[in-house]
Coordinates of C-alpha atoms and ligand atoms in Angstrom, one line a residue:
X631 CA 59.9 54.8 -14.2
X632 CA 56.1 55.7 -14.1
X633 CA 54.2 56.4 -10.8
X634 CA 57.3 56.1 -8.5
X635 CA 56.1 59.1 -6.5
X636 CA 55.9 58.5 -2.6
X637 CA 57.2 54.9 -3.1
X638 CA 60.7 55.5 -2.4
X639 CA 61.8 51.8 -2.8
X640 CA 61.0 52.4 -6.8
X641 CA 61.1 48.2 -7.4
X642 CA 58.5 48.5 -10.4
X643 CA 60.0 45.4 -11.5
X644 CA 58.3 42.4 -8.9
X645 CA 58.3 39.0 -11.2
X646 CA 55.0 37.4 -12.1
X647 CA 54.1 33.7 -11.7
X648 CA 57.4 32.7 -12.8
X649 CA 60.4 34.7 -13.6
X650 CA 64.0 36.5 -12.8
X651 CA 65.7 39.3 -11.5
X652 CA 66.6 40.6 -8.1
X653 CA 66.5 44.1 -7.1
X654 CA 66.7 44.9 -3.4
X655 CA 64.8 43.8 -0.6
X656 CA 62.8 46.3 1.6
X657 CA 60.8 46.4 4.7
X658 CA 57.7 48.6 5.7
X659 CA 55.9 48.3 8.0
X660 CA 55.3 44.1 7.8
X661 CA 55.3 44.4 3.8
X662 CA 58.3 44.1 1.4
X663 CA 59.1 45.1 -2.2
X664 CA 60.8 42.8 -4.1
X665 CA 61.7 40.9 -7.4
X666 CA 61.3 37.5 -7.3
X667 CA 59.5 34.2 -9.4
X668 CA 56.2 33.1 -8.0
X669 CA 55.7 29.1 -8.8
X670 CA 51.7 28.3 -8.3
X671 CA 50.7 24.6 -8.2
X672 CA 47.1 24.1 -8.7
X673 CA 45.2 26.7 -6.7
X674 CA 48.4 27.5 -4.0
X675 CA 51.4 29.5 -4.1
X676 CA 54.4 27.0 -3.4
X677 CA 57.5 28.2 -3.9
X678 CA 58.8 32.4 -4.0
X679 CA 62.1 32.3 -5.2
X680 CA 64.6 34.7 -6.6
X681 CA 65.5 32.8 -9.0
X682 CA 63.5 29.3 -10.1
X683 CA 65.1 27.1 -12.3
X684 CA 62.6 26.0 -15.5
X685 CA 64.3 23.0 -15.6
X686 CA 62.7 22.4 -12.3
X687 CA 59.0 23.1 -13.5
X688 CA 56.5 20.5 -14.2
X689 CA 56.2 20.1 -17.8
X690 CA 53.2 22.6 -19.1
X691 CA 53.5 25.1 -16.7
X692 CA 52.7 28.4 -18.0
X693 CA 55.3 31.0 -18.1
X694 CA 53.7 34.6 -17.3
X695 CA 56.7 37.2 -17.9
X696 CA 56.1 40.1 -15.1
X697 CA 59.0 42.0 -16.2
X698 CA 58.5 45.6 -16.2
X699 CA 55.2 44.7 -14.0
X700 CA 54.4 44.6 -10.6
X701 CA 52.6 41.7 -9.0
X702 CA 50.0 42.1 -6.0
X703 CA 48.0 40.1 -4.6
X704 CA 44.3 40.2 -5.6
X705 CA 42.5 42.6 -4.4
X706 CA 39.8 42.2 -2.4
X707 CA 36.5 44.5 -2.1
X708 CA 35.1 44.2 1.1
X709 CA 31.8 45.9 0.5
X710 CA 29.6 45.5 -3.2
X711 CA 26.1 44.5 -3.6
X712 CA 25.2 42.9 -6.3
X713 CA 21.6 41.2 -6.0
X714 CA 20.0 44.5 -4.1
X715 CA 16.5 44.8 -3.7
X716 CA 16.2 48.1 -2.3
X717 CA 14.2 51.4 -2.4
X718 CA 11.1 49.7 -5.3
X719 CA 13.9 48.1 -7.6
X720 CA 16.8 46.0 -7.9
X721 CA 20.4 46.7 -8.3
X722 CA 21.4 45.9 -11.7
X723 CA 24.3 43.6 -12.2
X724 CA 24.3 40.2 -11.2
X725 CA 27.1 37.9 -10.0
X726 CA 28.5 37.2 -13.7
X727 CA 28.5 40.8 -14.7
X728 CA 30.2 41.9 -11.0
X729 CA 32.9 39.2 -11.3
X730 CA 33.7 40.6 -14.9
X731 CA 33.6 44.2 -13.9
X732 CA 35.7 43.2 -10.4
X733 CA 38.5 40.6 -12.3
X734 CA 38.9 43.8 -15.0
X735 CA 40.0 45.6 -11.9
X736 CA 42.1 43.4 -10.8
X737 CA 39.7 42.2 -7.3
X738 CA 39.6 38.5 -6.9
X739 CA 37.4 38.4 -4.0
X740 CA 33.8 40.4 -3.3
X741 CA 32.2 40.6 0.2
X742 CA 28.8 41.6 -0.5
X743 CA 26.5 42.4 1.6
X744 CA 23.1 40.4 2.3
X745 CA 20.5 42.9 2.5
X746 CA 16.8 41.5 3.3
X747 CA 13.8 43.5 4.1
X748 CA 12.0 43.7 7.4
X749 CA 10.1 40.6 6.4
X750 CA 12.4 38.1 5.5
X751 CA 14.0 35.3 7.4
X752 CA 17.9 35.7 7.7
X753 CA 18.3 31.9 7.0
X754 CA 16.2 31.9 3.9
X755 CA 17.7 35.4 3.0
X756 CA 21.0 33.8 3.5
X757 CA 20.7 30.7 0.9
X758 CA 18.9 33.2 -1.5
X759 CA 21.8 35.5 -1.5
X760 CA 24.5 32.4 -1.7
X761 CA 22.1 31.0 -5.1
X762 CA 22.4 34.3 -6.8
X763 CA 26.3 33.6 -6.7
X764 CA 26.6 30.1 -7.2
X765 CA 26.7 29.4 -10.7
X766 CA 27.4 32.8 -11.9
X767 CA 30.7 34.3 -10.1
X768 CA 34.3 33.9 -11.2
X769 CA 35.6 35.6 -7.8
X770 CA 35.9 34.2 -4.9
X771 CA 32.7 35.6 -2.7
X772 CA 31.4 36.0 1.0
X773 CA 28.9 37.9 2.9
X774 CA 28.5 40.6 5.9
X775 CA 25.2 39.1 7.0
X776 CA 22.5 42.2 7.4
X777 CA 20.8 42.3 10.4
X778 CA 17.6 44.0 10.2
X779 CA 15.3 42.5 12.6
X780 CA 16.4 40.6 15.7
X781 CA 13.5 39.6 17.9
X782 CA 14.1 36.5 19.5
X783 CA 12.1 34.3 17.5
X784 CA 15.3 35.0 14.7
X785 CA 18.0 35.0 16.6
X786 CA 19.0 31.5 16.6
X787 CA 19.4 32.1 12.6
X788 CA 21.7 34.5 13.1
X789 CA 24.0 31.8 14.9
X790 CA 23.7 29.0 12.2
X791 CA 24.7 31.7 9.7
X792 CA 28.0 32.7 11.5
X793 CA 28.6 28.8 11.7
X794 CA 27.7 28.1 8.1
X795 CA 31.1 30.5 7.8
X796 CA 29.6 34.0 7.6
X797 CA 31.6 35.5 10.4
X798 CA 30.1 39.3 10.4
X799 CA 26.6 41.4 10.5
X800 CA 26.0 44.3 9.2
X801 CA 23.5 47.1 10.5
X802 CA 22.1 49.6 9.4
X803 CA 21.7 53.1 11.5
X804 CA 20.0 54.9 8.4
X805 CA 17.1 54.0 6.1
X806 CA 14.4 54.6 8.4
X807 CA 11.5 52.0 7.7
X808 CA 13.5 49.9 5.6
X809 CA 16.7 48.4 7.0
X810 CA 17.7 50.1 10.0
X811 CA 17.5 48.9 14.0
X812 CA 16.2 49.8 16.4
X813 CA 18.4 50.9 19.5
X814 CA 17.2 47.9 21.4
X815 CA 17.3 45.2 18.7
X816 CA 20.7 46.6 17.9
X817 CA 21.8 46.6 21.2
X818 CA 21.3 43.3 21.2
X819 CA 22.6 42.6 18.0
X820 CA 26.2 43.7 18.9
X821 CA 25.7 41.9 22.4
X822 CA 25.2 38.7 19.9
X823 CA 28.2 39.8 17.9
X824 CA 30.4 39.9 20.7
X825 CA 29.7 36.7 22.0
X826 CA 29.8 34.7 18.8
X827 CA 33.2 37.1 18.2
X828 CA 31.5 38.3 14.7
X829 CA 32.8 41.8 13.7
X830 CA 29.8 44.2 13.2
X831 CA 29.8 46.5 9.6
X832 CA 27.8 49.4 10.5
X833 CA 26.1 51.8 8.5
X834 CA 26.3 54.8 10.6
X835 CA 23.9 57.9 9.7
X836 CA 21.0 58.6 12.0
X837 CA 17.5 57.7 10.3
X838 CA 15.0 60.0 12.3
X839 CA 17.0 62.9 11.8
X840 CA 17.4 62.1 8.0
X841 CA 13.6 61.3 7.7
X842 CA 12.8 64.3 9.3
X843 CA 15.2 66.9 7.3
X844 CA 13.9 64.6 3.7
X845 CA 10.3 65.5 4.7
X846 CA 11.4 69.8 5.3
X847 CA 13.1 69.4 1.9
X848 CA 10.7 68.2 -0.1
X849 CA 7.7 70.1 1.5
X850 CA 9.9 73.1 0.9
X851 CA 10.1 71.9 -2.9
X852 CA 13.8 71.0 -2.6
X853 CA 13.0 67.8 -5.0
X854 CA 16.3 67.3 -6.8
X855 CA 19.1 65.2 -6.2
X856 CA 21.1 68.0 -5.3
X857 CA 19.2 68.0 -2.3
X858 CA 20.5 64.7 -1.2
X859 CA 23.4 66.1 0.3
X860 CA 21.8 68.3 2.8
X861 CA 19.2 66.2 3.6
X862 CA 22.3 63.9 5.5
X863 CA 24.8 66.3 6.6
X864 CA 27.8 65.1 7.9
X865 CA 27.2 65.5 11.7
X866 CA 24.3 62.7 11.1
X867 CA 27.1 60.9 10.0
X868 CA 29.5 61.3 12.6
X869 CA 26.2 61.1 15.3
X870 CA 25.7 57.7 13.9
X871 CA 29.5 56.7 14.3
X872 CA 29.4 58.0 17.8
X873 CA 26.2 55.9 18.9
X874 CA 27.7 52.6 17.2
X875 CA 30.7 53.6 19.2
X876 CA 29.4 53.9 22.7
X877 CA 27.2 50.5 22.2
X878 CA 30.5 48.9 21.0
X879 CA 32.4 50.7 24.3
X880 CA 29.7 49.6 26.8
X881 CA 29.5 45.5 25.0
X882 CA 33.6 44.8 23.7
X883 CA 31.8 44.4 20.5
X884 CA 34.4 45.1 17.3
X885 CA 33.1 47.6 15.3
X886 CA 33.9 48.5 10.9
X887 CA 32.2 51.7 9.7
X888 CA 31.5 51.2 6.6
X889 CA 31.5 54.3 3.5
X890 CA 33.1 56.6 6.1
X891 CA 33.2 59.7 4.2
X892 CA 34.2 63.1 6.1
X893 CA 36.5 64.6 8.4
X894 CA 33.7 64.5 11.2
X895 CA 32.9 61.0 11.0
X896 CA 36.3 59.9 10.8
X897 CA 37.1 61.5 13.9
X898 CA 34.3 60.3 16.0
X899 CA 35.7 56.6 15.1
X900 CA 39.3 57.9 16.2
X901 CA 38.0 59.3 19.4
X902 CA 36.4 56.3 20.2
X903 CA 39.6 53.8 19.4
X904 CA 41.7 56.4 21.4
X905 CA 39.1 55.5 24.5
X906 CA 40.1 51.5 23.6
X907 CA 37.1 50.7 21.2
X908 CA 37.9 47.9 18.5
X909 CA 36.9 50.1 15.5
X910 CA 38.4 50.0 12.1
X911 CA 37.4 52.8 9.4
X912 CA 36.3 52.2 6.0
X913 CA 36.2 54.5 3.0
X914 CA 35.0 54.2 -0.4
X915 CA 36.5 55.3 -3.6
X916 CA 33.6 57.5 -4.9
X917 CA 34.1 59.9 -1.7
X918 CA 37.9 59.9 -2.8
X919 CA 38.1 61.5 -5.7
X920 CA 33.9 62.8 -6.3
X921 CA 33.1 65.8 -4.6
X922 CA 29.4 67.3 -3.4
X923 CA 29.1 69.3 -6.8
X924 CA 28.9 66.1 -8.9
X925 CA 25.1 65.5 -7.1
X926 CA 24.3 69.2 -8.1
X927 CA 24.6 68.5 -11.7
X928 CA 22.0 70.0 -14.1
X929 CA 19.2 68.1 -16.1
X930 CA 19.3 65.6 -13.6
X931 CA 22.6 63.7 -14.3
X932 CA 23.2 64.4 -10.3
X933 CA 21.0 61.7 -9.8
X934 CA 24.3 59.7 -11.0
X935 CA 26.3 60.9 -8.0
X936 CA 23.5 59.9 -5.4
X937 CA 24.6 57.4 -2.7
X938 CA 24.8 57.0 0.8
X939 CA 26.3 58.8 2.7
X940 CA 26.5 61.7 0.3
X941 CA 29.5 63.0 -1.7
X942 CA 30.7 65.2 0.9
X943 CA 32.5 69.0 0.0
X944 CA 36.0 68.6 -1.4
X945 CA 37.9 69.4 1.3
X946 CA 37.0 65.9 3.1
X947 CA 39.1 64.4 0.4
X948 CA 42.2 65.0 2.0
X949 CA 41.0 63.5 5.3
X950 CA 40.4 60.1 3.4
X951 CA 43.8 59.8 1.6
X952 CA 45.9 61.3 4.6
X953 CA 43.5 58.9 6.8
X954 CA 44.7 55.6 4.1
X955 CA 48.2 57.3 4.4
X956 CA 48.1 57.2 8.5
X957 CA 46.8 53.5 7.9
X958 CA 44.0 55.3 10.1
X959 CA 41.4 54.3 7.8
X960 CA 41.9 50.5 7.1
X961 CA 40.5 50.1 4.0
X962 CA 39.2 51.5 0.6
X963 CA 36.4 49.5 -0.6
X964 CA 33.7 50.2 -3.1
X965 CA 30.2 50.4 -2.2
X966 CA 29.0 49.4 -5.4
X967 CA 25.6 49.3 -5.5
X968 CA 24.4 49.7 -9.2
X969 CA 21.5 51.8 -11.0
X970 CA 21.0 52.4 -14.4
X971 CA 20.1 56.0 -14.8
X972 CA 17.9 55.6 -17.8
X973 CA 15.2 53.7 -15.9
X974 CA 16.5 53.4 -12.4
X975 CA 17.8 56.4 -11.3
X976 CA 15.1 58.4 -13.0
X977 CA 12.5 56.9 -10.1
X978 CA 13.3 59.9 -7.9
X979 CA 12.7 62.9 -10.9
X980 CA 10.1 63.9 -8.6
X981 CA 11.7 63.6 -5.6
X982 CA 15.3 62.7 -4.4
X983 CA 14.5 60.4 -1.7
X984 CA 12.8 57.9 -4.2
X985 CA 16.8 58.0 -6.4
X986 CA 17.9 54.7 -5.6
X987 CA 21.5 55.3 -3.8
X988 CA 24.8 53.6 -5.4
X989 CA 27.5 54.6 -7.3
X990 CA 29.0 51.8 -9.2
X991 CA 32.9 51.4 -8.9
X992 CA 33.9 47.7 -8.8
X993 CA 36.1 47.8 -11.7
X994 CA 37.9 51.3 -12.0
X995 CA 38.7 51.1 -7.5
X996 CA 42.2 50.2 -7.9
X997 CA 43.1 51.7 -10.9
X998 CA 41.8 55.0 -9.4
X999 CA 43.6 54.5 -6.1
X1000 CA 46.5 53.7 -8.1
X1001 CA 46.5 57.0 -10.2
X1002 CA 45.0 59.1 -7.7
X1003 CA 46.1 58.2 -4.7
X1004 CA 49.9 56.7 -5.6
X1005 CA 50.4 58.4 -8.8
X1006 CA 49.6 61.9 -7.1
X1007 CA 52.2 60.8 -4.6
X1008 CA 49.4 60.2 -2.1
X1009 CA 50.8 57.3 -0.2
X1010 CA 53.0 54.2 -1.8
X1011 CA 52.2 50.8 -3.5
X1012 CA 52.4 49.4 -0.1
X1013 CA 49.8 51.0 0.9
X1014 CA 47.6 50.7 -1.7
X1015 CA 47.9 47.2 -1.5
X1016 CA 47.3 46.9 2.2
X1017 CA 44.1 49.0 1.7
X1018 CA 42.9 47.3 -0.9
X1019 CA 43.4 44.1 -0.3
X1020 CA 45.6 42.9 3.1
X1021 CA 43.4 44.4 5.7
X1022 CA 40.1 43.6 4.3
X1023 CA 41.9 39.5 4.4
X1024 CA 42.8 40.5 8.0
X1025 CA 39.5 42.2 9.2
X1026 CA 37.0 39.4 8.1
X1027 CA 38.9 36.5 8.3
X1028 CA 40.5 35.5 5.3
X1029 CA 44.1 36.0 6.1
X1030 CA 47.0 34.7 5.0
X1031 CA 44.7 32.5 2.3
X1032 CA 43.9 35.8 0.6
X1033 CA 45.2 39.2 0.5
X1034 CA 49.1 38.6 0.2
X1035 CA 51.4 36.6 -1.5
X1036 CA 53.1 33.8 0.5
X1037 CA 53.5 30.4 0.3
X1038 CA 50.7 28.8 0.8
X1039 CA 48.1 31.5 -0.2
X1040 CA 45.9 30.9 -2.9
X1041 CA 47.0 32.0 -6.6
X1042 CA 45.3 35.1 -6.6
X1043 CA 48.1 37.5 -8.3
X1044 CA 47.5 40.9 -10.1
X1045 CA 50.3 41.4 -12.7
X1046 CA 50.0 45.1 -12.8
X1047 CA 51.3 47.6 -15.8
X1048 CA 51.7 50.7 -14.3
X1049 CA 52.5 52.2 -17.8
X1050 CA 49.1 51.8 -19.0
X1051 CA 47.6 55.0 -20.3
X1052 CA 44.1 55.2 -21.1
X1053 CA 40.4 56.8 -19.9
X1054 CA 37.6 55.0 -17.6
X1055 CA 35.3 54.9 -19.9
X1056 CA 31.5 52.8 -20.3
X1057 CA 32.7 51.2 -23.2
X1058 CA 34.9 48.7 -21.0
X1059 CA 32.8 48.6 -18.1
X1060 CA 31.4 45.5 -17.4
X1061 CA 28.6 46.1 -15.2
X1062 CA 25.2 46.7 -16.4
X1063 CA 24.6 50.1 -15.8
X1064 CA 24.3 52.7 -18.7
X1065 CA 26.8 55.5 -17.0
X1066 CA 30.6 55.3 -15.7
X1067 CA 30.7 57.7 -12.7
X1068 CA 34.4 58.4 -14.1
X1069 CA 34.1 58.7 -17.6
X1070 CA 36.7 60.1 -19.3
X1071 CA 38.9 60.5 -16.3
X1072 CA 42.7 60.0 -16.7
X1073 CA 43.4 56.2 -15.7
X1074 CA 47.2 55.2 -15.0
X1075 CA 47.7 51.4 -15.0
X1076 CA 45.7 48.1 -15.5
X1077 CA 45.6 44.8 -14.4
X1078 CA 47.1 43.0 -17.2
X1079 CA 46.8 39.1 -15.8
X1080 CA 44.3 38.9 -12.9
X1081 CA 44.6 34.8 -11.5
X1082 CA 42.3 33.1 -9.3
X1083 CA 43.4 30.2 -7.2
X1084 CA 45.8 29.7 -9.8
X1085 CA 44.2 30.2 -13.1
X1086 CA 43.7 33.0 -15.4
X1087 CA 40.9 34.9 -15.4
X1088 CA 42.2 38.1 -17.2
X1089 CA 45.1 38.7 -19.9
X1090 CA 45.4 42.0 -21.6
X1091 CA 42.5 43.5 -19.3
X1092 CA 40.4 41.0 -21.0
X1093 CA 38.2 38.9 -19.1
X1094 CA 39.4 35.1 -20.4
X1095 CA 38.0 33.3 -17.2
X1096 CA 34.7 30.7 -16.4
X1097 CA 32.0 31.9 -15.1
X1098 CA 30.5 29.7 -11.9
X1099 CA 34.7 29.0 -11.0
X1100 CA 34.2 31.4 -7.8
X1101 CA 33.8 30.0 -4.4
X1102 CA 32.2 30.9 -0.9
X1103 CA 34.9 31.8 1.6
X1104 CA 33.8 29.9 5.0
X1105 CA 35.4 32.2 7.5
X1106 CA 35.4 31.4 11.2
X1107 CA 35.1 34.6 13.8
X1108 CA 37.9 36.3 15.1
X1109 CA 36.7 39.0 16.8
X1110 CA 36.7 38.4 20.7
Ligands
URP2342 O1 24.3 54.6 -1.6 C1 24.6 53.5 -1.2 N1 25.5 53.4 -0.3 N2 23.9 52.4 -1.6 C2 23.9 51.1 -1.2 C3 23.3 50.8 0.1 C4 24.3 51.3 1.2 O2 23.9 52.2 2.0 O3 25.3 50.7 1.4
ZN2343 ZN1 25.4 51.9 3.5
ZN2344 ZN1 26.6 49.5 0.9

C-alpha cells in the first residue's frame, strides 16, 4: 500500500460519504483511523457508521465509493490573500480563481487576510474585502482582520468587526511605511485583543532594521532578487518573534506567528511558551520544501521565489517538519499571495525591494505535505490532517463545524487517492499567475471528491462546483 511510511496504523482504506468495511480502530493523540460510511444530510454530517444500511437512505442519495481512499476532512488554509493591494499592484487571483485553485487541493475553507493601507478605515476595508468574496467564492471564507493604524478615533471599528464575527487581527512587524505598527499602536492593539479575547496573527520581522540593510544593498548595487534573502536575515525574524512575545507576556494577549520559517524564529516562540505565553507557530509550505538557492536563480526567475520572510538555507527545513512532527508548530498554511512574473514580478528588475513578495501555493499545500512530508516518512496522516486542517478549526474558532469529521460537522470531506502519480505543473493550476513555484516536481496523491457543506465541488480533481456557494464563517473569540 502506497505512502504508509511513518503511519503505522496503515488503514488506507477510510470509507467515503457512504460505504463499507471495517478495519481496526486506533487512537493518537485525540484522532483515530478508521473505516467506516459517512451519511451527509443537506450540509451536516449525521450519521458515521461502520456499516449503513442503503435500504435505510433517502431515495437519491448519492453513493460516493471511498474504497481504496482515504477521507479527511477539508482542509482548511488559515492564511491566503486573495484581493491584495500591496507594494504598487494587486495580487492576481480573485475569489473565483482562489476557490478553484484551493477545492483542487482539497481546502474547503480560506482565512484571508484583510490588508488595508495606512489610509483606509477598517470598517470600510472590512465590507470591501467581504464584496470581493461574495459572489465569487465556492469555499467557505473568513478573515484575520489587519490592523495597521489604531489611533483612537478607529478603534471602536476594530470592535464592531470582531462582533460582525471576525474574531482575530493581524499585525504586521515588517513593511516599514506600508503596514506595520508602531510599538505604541501595537501595544495597544494586543491590549485590545486581549480584552475582546481576539487571537493576534503577527507578522514578525523587524522593519527598521530591514529598511535599513535594503537601503546598504542597493546603494552597494546588490539589485537582484537574490538579495532578498540577506536583506531579512533570520535574526530579524526571530527579533520580531521575540518583541511580539514580550508584549504578549506583559498583556495575556494570545499570540500566532504567522510564515515562521527558521530554526531561530521557531525557537524564540518556544522560549516564550516555555515562560507561559499563549503562542502557537505557523509555517508555510514554500519554506518546507524551497530552499534560499531558488531566489538566487539566474536571468531573474529568483524573482519567482521572493516572499516574506525569505526562503531560508536548507537546513531550516528539518526544523519545520520535525517542529509539525513535535505538533510544536501548529499549522502549515500557505501564504499565498499571487504575482504573475511576466508583468508583476518583473516591477523590481531594477531593484528587489520593488518584487512584489508571494509565492502562490493554494492548490499543490496538501498534496506536497502529503508527498513530502508523509510520503518521506516525515510524520503520519494524522498529522497532516491536524496541521492542515484541525488546528487551524481550533485556533480561530471554527471547531468542531470545520476541520474534522463528526456528527454534526459540516460536509466538508476530502476523498483522497493516495495512488495518484503525476507532476505540479501550470497547466492544472487554477490561479492566475503565469508560473507554478513547483513545476515539474513529483506529486503523490490528489483530492479526488472535495465536498462542501455537503455537495460536490470536485470529482476527478476537476472542479464541478458553483461559484458564489461559499459562505462567511462568523466566528465568536475564544482567546481569553
Ligand atoms: O511574501 C509574502 N509573504 N507576501 C504576502 C504578504 C505577507 O507578508 O504575508
Ligand atoms: Zn507576512
Ligand atoms: Zn501573508
Amino acid at each position: 500500500m502506497p505512502c504508509r511510511a511513518g503511519d503505522p496504523s496503515g488503514a488506507p482504506d477510510a470509507r467515503g460519504p457512504h460505504h463499507h468495511s471495517h478495519r481496526r480502530l486506533q487512537r493518537r493523540h485525540l484522532l483515530r483511523d478508521y473505516s467506516a460510511d459517512i451519511y451527509c444530510e443537506g450540509e451536516t454530517i449525521t450519521r458515521i457508521e461502520r456499516a449503513i444500511d442503503p435500504r435505510g437512505v433517502a431515495p437519491g442519495t448519492e453513493v460516493i465509493d471511498a474504497g481504496g481512499k482515504y477521507v479527511f476532512p477539508g482542509f482548511i488554509d488559515p492564511h491566503v490573500h486573495i484581493y491584495l493591494p500591496f507594494m504598487g499592484t494587486f495580487a492576481a487571483d480573485d475569489y473565483e480563481s482562489a476557490s478553484k485553485a484551493a477545492l483542487a487541493g482539497g481546502t474547503t475553507t480560506l482565512i484571508e487576510m484583510i490588508c488595508p493601507g495606512p489610509q483606509d478605515e477598517p470598517l470600510a476595508a472590512f465590507e470591501l474585502w467581504k464584496s470581493k468574496a461574495e459572489r465569487l467564492a465556492a469555499v467557505d471564507y473568513t478573515f484575520h482582520m489587519s490592523v495597521v493604524r489604531f489611533e483612537e478615533a478607529v478603534q471602536g471599528q476594530f470592535r464592531e468587526i470582531v462582533g460582525a464575527g471576525v474574531a482575530s487581527f493581524k499585525v504586521f512587524l515588517a513593511y516599514k511605511g506600508a503596514l506595520n505598527l508602531s510599538d505604541g499602536d501595537l501595544f495597544a492593539a494586543m491590549k485590545l485583543a486581549k480584552d475582546l479575547g481576539v487571537v493576534v496573527t503577527a507578522h514578525c520581522e523587524n522593519a527598521d532594521a530591514i529598511d535599513a540593510l535594503q537601503r546598504a544593498l542597493l546603494l552597494a548595487g546588490q539589485t537582484g532578487p537574490e538579495w532578498h534573502g540577506p536583506s531579512r536575515p533570520p535574526t530579524l525574524e526571530a527579533d520580531g518573534v521575540h518583541h511580539l512575545c514580550t508584549f504578549a507576556e506583559l498583556l495575556g494577549t494570545h499570540v500566532y506567528i504567522v510564515h515562521t520559517s527558521c530554526d531561530a524564529a521557531v525557537r524564540e516562540a518556544l522560549a516564550a511558551r516555555y515562560r507561559g505565553v499563549n503562542v502557537w507557530v505557523e509555517s508555510v509550505i514554500p519554506h518546507f520544501v524551497l530552499d534560499e538557492t531558488y531566489a538566487e536563480r539566474p536571468e531573474f526567475e529568483g524573482a519567482k521565489y521572493v516572499m516574506s520572510p525569505p526562503l531560508r538555507g536548507a537546513a531550516n527545513q528539518a526544523v519545520l517538519w520535525n517542529g509539525v512532527k513535535s505538533r510544536e508548530i501548529s499549522t502549515i498554511a500557505t501564504d499565498h499571495a499571487p504575482f504573475r512574473f511576466k508583468d508583476q514580478k518583473q516591477m523590481g528588475t531594477d531593484a528587489f525591494t520593488k518584487i512584489p513578495n508571494g509565492i502562490p501555493s493554494v492548490q499543490e499545500r496538501v498534496d506536497l505535505v502529503h508527498t513530502y512530508g508523509v510520503c518521506a516518512g516525515r510524520f503520519g496522516l494524522q498529522t497532516m490532517v491536524d496541521a492542515c486542517s484541525t488546528q487551524a478549526a481550533r485556533l480561530f474558532g471554527l471547531y468542531p463545524k470545520k476541520g474534522t469529521i463528526q456528527v454534526g460537522s459540516d460536509a466538508d470531506l476530502v476523498v483522497y487517492d493516495p495512488a495518484f502519480r503525476g507532476t505540479f505543473s501550470l497547466k492544472d493550476s487554477h490561479s492566475k499567475v503565469d508560473y507554478n513555484a513547483y513545476e515539474g516536481w513529483e506529486r503523490r496523491g490528489r483530492a479526488s471528491i472535495v465536498t462542501v457543506r455537503g455537495q460536490v465541488q470536485v470529482r476527478d480533481g476537476k472542479f464541478v462546483g458553483t461559484i458564489g456557494r461559499g459562505q462567511f464563517l462568523r466566528r465568536e473569540p475564544t482567546h481569553f
